[in-house]
mmCIF file of C-alpha atoms in Angstrom:
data_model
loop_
_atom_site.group_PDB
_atom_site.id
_atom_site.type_symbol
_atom_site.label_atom_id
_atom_site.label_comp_id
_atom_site.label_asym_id
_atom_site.label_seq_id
_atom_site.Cartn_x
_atom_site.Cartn_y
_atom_site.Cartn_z
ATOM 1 C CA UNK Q 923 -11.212 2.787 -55.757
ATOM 2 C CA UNK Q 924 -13.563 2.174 -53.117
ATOM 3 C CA UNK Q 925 -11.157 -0.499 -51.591
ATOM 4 C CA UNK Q 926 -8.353 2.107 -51.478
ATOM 5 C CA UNK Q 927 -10.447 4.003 -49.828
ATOM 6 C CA UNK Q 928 -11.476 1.684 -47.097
ATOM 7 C CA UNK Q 929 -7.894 0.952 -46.457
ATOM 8 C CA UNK Q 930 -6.884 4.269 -45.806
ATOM 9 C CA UNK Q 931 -9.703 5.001 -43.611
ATOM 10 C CA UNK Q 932 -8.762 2.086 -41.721
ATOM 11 C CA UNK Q 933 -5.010 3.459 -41.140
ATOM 12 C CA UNK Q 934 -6.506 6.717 -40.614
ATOM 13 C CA UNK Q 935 -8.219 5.215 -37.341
ATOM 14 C CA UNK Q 936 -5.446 2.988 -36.386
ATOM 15 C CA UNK Q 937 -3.526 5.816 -36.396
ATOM 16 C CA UNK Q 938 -5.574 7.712 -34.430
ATOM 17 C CA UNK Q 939 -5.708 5.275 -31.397
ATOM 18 C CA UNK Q 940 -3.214 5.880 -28.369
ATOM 19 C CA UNK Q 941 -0.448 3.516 -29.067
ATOM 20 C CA UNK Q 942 -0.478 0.494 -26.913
ATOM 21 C CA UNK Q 943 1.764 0.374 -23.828
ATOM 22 C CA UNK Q 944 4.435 -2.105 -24.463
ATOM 23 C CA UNK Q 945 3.384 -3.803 -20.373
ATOM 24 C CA UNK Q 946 0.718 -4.483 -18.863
ATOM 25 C CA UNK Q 947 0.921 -4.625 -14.968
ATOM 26 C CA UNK Q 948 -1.610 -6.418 -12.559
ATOM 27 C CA UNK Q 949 -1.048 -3.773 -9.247
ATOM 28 C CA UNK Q 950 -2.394 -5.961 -6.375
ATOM 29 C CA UNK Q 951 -2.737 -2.518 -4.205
ATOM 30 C CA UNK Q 952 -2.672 1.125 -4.959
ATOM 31 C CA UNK Q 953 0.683 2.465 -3.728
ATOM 32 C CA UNK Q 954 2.181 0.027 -5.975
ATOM 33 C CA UNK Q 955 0.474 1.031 -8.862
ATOM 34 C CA UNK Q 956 1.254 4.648 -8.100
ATOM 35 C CA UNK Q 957 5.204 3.284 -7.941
ATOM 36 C CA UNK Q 958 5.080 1.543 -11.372
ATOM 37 C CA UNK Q 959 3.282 4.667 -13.038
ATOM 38 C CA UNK Q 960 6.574 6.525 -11.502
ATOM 39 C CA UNK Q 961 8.772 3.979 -12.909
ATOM 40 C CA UNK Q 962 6.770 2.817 -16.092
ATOM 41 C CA UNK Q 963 5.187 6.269 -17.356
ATOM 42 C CA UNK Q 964 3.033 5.567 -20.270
ATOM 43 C CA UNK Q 965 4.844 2.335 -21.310
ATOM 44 C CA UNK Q 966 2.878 0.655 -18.863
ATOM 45 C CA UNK Q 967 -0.825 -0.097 -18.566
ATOM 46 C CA UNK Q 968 -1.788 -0.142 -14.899
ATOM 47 C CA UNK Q 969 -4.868 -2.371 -13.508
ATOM 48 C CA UNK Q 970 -5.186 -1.944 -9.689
ATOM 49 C CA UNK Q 971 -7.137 -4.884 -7.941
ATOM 50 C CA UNK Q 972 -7.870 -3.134 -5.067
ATOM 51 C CA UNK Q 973 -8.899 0.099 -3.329
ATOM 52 C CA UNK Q 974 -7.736 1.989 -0.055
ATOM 53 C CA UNK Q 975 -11.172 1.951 1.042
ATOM 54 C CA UNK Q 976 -10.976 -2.393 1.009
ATOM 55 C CA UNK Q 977 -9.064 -4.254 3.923
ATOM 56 C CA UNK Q 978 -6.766 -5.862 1.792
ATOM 57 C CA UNK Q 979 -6.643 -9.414 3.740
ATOM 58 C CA UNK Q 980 -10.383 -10.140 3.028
ATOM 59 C CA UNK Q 981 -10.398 -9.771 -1.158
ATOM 60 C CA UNK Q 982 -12.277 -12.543 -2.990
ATOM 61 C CA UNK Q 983 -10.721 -14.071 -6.045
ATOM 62 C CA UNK Q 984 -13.371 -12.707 -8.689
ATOM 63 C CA UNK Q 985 -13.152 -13.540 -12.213
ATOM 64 C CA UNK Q 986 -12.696 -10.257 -12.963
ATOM 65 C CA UNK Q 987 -9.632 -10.033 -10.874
ATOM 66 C CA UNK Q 988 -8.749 -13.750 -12.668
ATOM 67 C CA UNK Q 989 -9.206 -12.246 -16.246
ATOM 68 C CA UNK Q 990 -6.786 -9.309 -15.530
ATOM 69 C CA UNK Q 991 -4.367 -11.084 -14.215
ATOM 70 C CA UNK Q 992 -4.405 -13.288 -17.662
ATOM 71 C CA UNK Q 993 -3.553 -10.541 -19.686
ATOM 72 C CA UNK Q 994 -0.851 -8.938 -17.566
ATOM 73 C CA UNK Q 995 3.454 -9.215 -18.150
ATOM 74 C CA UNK Q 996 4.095 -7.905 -14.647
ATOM 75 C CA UNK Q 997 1.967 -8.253 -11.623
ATOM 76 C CA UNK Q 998 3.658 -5.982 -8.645
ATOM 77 C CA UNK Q 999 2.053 -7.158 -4.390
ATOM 78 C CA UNK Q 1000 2.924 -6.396 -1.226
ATOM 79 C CA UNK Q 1001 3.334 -10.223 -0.688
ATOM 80 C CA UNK Q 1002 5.179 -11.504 3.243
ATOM 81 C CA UNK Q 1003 1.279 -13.538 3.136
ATOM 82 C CA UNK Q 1004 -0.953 -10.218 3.122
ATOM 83 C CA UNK Q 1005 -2.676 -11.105 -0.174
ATOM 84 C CA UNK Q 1006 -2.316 -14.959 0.968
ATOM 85 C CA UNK Q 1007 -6.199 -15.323 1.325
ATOM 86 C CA UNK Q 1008 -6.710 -14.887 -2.837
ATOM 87 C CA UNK Q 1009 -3.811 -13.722 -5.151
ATOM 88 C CA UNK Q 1010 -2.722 -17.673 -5.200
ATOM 89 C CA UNK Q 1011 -5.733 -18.412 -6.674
ATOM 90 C CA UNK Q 1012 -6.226 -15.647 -9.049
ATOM 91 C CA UNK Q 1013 -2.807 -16.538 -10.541
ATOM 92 C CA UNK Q 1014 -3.791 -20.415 -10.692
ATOM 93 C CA UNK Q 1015 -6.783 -19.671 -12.048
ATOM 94 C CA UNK Q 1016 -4.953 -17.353 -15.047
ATOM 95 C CA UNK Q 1017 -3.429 -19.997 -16.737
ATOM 96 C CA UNK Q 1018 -0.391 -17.179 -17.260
ATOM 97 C CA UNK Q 1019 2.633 -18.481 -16.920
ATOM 98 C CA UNK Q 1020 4.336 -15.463 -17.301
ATOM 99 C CA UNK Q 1021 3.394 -14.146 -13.692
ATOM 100 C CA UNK Q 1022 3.738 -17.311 -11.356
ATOM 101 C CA UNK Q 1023 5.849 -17.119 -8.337
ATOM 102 C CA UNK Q 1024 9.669 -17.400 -9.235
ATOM 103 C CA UNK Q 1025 9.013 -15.973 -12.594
ATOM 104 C CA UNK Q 1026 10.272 -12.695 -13.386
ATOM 105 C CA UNK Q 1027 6.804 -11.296 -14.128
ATOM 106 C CA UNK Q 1028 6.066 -11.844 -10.334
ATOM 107 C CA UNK Q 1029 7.193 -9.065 -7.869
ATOM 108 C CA UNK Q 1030 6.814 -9.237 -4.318
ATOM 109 C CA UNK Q 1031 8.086 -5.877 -3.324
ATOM 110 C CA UNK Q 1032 8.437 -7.304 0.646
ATOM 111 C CA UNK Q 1033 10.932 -9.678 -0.676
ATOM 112 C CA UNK Q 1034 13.519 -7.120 -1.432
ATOM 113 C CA UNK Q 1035 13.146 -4.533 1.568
ATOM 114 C CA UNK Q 1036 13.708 -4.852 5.120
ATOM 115 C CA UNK Q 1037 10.764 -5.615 7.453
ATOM 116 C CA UNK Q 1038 9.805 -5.369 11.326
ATOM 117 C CA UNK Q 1039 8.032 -7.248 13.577
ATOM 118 C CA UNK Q 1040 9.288 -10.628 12.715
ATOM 119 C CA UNK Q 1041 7.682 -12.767 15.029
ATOM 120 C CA UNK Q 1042 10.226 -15.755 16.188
ATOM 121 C CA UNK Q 1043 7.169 -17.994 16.155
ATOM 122 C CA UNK Q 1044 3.850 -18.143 14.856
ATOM 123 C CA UNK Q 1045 0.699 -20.028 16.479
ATOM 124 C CA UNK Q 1046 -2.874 -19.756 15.202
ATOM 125 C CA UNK Q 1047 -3.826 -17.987 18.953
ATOM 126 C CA UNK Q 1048 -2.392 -14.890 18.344
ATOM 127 C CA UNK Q 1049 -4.500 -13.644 15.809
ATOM 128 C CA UNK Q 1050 -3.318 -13.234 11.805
ATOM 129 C CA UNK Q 1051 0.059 -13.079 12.418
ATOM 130 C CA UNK Q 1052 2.082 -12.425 9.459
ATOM 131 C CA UNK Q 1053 5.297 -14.661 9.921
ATOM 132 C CA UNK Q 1054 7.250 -12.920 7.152
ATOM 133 C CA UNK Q 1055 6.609 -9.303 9.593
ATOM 134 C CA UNK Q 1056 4.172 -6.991 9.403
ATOM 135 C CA UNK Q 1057 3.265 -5.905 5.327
ATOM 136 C CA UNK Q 1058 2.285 -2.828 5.326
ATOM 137 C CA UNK Q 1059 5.694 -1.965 3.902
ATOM 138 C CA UNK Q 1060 4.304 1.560 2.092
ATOM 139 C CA UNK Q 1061 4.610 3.282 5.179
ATOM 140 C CA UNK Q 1062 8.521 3.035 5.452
ATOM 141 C CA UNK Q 1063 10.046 5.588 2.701
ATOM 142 C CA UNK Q 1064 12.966 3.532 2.870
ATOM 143 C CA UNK Q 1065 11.092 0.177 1.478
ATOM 144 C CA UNK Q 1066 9.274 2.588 -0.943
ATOM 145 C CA UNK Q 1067 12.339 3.701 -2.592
ATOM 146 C CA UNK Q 1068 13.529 0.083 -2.487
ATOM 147 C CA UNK Q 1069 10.619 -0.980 -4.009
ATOM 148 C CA UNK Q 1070 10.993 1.672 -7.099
ATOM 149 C CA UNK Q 1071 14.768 0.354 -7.243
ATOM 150 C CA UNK Q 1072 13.454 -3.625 -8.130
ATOM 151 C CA UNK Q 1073 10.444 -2.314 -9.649
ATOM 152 C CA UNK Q 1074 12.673 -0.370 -12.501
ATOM 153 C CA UNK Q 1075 15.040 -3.672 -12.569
ATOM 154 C CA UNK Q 1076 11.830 -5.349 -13.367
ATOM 155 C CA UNK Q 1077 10.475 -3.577 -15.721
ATOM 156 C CA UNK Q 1078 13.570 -3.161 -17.882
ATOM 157 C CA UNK Q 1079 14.397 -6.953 -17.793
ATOM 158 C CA UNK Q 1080 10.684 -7.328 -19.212
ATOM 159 C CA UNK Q 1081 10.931 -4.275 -21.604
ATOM 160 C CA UNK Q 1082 14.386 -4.163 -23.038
ATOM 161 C CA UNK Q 1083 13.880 -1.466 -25.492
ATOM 162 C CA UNK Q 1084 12.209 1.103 -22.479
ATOM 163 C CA UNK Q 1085 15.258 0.668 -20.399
ATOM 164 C CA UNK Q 1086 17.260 3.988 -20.340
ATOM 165 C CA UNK Q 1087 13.205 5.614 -20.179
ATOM 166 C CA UNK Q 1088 13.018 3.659 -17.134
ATOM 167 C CA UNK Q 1089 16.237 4.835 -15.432
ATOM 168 C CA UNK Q 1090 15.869 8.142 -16.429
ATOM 169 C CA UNK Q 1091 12.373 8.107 -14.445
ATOM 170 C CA UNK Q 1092 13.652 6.491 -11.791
ATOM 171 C CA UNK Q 1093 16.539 8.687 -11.314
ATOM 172 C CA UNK Q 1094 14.067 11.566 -11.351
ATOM 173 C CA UNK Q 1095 11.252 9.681 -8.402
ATOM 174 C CA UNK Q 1096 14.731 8.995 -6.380
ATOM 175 C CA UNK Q 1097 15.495 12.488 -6.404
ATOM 176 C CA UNK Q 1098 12.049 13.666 -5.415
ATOM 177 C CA UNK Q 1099 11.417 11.239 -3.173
ATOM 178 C CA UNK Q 1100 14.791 11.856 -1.477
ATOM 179 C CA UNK Q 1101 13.927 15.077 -1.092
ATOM 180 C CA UNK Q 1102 9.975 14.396 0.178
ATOM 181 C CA UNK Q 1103 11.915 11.833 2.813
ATOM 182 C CA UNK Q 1104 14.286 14.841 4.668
ATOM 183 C CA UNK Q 1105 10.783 17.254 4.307
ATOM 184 C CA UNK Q 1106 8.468 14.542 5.891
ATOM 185 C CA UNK Q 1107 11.484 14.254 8.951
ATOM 186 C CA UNK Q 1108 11.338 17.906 9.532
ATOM 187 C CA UNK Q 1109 7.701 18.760 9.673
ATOM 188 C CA UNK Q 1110 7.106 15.423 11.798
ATOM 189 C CA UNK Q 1111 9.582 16.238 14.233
ATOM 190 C CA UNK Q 1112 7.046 17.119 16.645
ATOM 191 C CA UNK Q 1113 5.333 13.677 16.324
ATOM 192 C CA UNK Q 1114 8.753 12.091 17.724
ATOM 193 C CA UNK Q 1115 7.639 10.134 21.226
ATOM 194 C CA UNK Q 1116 4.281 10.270 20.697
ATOM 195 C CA UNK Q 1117 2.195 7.434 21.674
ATOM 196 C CA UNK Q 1118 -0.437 6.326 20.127
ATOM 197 C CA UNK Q 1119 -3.129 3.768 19.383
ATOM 198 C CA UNK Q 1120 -4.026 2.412 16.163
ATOM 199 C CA UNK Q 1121 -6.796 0.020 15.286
ATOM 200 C CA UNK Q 1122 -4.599 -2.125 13.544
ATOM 201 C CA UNK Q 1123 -0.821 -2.637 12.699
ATOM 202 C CA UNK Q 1124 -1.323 -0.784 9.791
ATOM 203 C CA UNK Q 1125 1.326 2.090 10.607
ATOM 204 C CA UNK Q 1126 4.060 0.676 12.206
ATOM 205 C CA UNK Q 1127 6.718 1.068 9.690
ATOM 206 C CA UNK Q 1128 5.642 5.100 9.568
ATOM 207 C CA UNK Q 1129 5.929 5.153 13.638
ATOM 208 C CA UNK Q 1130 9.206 3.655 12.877
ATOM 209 C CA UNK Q 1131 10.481 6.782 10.682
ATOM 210 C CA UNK Q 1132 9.022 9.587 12.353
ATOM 211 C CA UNK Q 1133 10.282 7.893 16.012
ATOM 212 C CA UNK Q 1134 6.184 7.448 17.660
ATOM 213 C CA UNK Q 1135 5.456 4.874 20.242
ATOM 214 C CA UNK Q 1136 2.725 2.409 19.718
ATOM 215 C CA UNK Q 1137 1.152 2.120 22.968
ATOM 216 C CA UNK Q 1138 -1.674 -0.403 21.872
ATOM 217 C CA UNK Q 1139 -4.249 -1.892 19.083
ATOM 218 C CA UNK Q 1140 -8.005 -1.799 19.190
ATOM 219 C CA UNK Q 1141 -8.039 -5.445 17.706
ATOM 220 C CA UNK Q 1142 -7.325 -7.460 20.872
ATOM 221 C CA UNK Q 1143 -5.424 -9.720 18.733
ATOM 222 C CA UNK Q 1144 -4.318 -9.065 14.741
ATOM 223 C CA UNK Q 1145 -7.326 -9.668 12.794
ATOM 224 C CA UNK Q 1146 -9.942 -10.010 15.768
ATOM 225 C CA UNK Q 1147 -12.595 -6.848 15.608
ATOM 226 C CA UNK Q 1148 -12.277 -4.785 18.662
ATOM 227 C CA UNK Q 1149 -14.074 -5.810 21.979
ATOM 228 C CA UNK Q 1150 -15.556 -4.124 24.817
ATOM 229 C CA UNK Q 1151 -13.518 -5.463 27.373
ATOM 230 C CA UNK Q 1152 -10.152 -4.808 25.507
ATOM 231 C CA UNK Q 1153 -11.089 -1.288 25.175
ATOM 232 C CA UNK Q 1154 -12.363 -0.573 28.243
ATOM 233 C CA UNK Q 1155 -8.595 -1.936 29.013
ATOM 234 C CA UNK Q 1156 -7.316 0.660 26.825
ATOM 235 C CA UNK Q 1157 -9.261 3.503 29.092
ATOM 236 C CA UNK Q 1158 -7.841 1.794 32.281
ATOM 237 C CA UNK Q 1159 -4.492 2.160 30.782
ATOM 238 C CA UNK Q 1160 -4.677 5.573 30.125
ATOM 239 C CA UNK Q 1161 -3.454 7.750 33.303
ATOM 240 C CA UNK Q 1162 -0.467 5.311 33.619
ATOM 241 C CA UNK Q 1163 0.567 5.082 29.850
ATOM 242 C CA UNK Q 1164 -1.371 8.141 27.997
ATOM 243 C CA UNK Q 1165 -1.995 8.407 24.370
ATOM 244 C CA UNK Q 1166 -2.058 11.123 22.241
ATOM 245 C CA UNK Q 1167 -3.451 9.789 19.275
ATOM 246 C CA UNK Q 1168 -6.139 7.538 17.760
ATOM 247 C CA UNK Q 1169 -5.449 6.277 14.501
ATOM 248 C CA UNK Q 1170 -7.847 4.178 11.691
ATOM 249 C CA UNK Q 1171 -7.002 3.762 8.954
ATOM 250 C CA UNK Q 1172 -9.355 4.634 5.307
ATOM 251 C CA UNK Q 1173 -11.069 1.764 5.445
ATOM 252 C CA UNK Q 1174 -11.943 0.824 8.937
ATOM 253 C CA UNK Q 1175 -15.446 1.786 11.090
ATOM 254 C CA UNK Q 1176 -14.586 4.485 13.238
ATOM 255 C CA UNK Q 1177 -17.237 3.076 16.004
ATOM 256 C CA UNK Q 1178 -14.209 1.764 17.651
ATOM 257 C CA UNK Q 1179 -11.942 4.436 17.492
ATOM 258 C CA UNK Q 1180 -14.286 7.243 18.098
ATOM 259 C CA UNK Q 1181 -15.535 5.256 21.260
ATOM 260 C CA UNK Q 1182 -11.682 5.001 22.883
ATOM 261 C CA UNK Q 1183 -11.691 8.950 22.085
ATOM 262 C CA UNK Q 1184 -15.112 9.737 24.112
ATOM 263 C CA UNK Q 1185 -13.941 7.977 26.958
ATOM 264 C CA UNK Q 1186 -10.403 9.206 26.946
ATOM 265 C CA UNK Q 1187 -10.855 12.698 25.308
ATOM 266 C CA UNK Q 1188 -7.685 11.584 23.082
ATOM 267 C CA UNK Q 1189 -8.541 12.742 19.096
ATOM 268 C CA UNK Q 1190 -9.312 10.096 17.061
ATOM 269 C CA UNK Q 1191 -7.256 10.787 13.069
ATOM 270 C CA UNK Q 1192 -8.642 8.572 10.039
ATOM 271 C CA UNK Q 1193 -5.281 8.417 7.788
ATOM 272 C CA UNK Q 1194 -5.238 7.231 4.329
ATOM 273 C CA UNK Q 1195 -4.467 3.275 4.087
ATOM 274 C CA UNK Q 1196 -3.046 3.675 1.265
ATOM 275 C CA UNK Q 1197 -3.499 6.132 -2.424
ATOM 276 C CA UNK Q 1198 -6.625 7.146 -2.353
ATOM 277 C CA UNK Q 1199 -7.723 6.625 1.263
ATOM 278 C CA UNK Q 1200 -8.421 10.662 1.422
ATOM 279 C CA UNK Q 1201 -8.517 13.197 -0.906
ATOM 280 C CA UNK Q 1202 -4.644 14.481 -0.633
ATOM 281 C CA UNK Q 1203 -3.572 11.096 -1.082
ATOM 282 C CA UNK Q 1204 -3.469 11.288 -4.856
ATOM 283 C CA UNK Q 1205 -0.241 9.496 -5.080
ATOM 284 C CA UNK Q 1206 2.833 8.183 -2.223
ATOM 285 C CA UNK Q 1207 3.796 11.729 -1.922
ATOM 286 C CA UNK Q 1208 -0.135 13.002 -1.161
ATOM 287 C CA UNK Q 1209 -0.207 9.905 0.930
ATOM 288 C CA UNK Q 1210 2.664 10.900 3.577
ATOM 289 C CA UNK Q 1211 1.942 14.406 3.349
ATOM 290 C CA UNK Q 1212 -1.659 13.985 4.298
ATOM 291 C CA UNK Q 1213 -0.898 11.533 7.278
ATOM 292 C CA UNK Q 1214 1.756 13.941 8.291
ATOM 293 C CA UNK Q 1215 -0.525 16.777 8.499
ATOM 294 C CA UNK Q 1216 -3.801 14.815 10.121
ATOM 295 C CA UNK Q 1217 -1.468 13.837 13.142
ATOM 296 C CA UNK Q 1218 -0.028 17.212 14.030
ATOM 297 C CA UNK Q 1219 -3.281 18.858 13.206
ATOM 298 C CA UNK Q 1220 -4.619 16.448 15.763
ATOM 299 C CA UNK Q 1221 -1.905 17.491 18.163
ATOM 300 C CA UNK Q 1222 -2.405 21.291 17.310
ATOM 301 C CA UNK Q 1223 1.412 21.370 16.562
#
């Protein structure tokens, strides 16, 4: 009796526990673990390896990040060489087969959208150049929705029996992020031909969209911290090619940025670098809307 009784306590609790997700997905950044939880809804268990508030180029391969990436069927990066300083080794150092490059448990969302900035050659004295163009891909709704496209494909040649759940949600982020896209044209219509500085090419593919001019970095080169001299160049520059912007992103000092604004009494904007960089970046859509709103705040538009 008493063993009867122990085995229906113990499918009692079994059945009590939240059913396992049938993937497990190793999100090298945030906006790419806030796609696949559009894509994947609960049939996916999401670890993100880093924050908004990290610069992504200067992660360490920890063993946590190593362990993770054991257990995981899908691991979703940026990739074009912006995670090139660790995610190599953390997916030598897993031992999984499962998510090595050329396997379909490896995504590279840059690999299936269209990038800028291309250089047409690459020599260590221009800074961190990425040769593959510049990676911050999250910033172009275009590559987003691109990104959700392979990122379904993905996940239903992985997960068979989730596939029509996995169209059905991505049918439903296409249509809402369709309609974010045209919203996030009108309100930054006033932004169009604005120039602005950013610390670093972190924004280029949103410039792109909403039609702003880059007039200028803080980093002297890509990668190189900001130096006197090169911003005291900024502040010559001014009169003859004026800014109306400052922009750092979440995880940058603002000593830089808030320096170039005292001296040229342009505003200096902190956007989110990615989900999570401010408090109304709670997902992609947060994320534009709040960058969208900081800038023409800024302006007073």
């Amino acid at each position: 009796m008493k063993i009867i009784l122990r085995i229906a306590l113990a499918v009692a609790l079994m059945a009590a526990l939240p059913a396992r997700s049938a993937l497990e997905v190793f999100a090298c950044e945030p906006e790419w673990a806030s796609l696949v939880r559009e894509v994947a809804g609960s049939r996916a268990s999401i670890y993100v390896a880093t924050t908004a508030m990290q610069d992504i180029h200067r992660i360490q391969a920890r063993p946590s990040l190593i362990a993770r990436a054991r257990m995981a069927d899908l691991v979703v990066c940026t990739g074009a060489e912006l995670e090139v300083g660790w995610l190599p080794m953390v997916l030598s150092q897993s031992g999984n087969d499962k998510v090595q490059l050329g396997k379909p448990g490896y995504l590279a969302v840059a690999s299936v959208v269209p990038r800028i900035e291309v250089p047409a050659s690459v020599d260590r004295a221009m800074g961190d150049v990425h040769p593959a163009g510049n990676p911050h891909i999250q910033w172009g709704p275009r590559q987003v929705q691109l990104g959700a496209n392979e990122i379904a494909k993905r996940l239903s040649q992985l997960d068979p029996a989730g596939d029509a759940e996995y169209k059905n949600r991505l049918a439903d982020f296409t249509s809402r992020w369709s309609a974010a896209t045209a919203r996030w044209a009108q309100q930054g219509a006033p932004l169009k031909g604005v120039g602005v500085i950013q610390h670093h090419k972190n924004f280029a593919y949103l410039f792109e969209f909403l039609g702003m001019k880059e007039l200028g970095t803080l980093e002297p080169k890509p990668g190189v911290e900001p130096t006197s001299s090169h911003l005291n160049d900024l502040v010559q520059r001014q009169p003859s090619d004026p800014a109306r912007l400052i922009l750092r992103s979440s995880y940058q000092s603002p000593q830089a940025s808030e320096w170039l604004a005292e001296h040229t009494k342009v505003p200096a904007v902190m956007l989110p670098a990615t989900v999570g960089g401010s408090e109304g970046a709670k997902d992609l859509f947060g994320m534009f809307d709040d960058a969208i709103r900081r800038m023409l705040t800024a302006l007073g538009a």
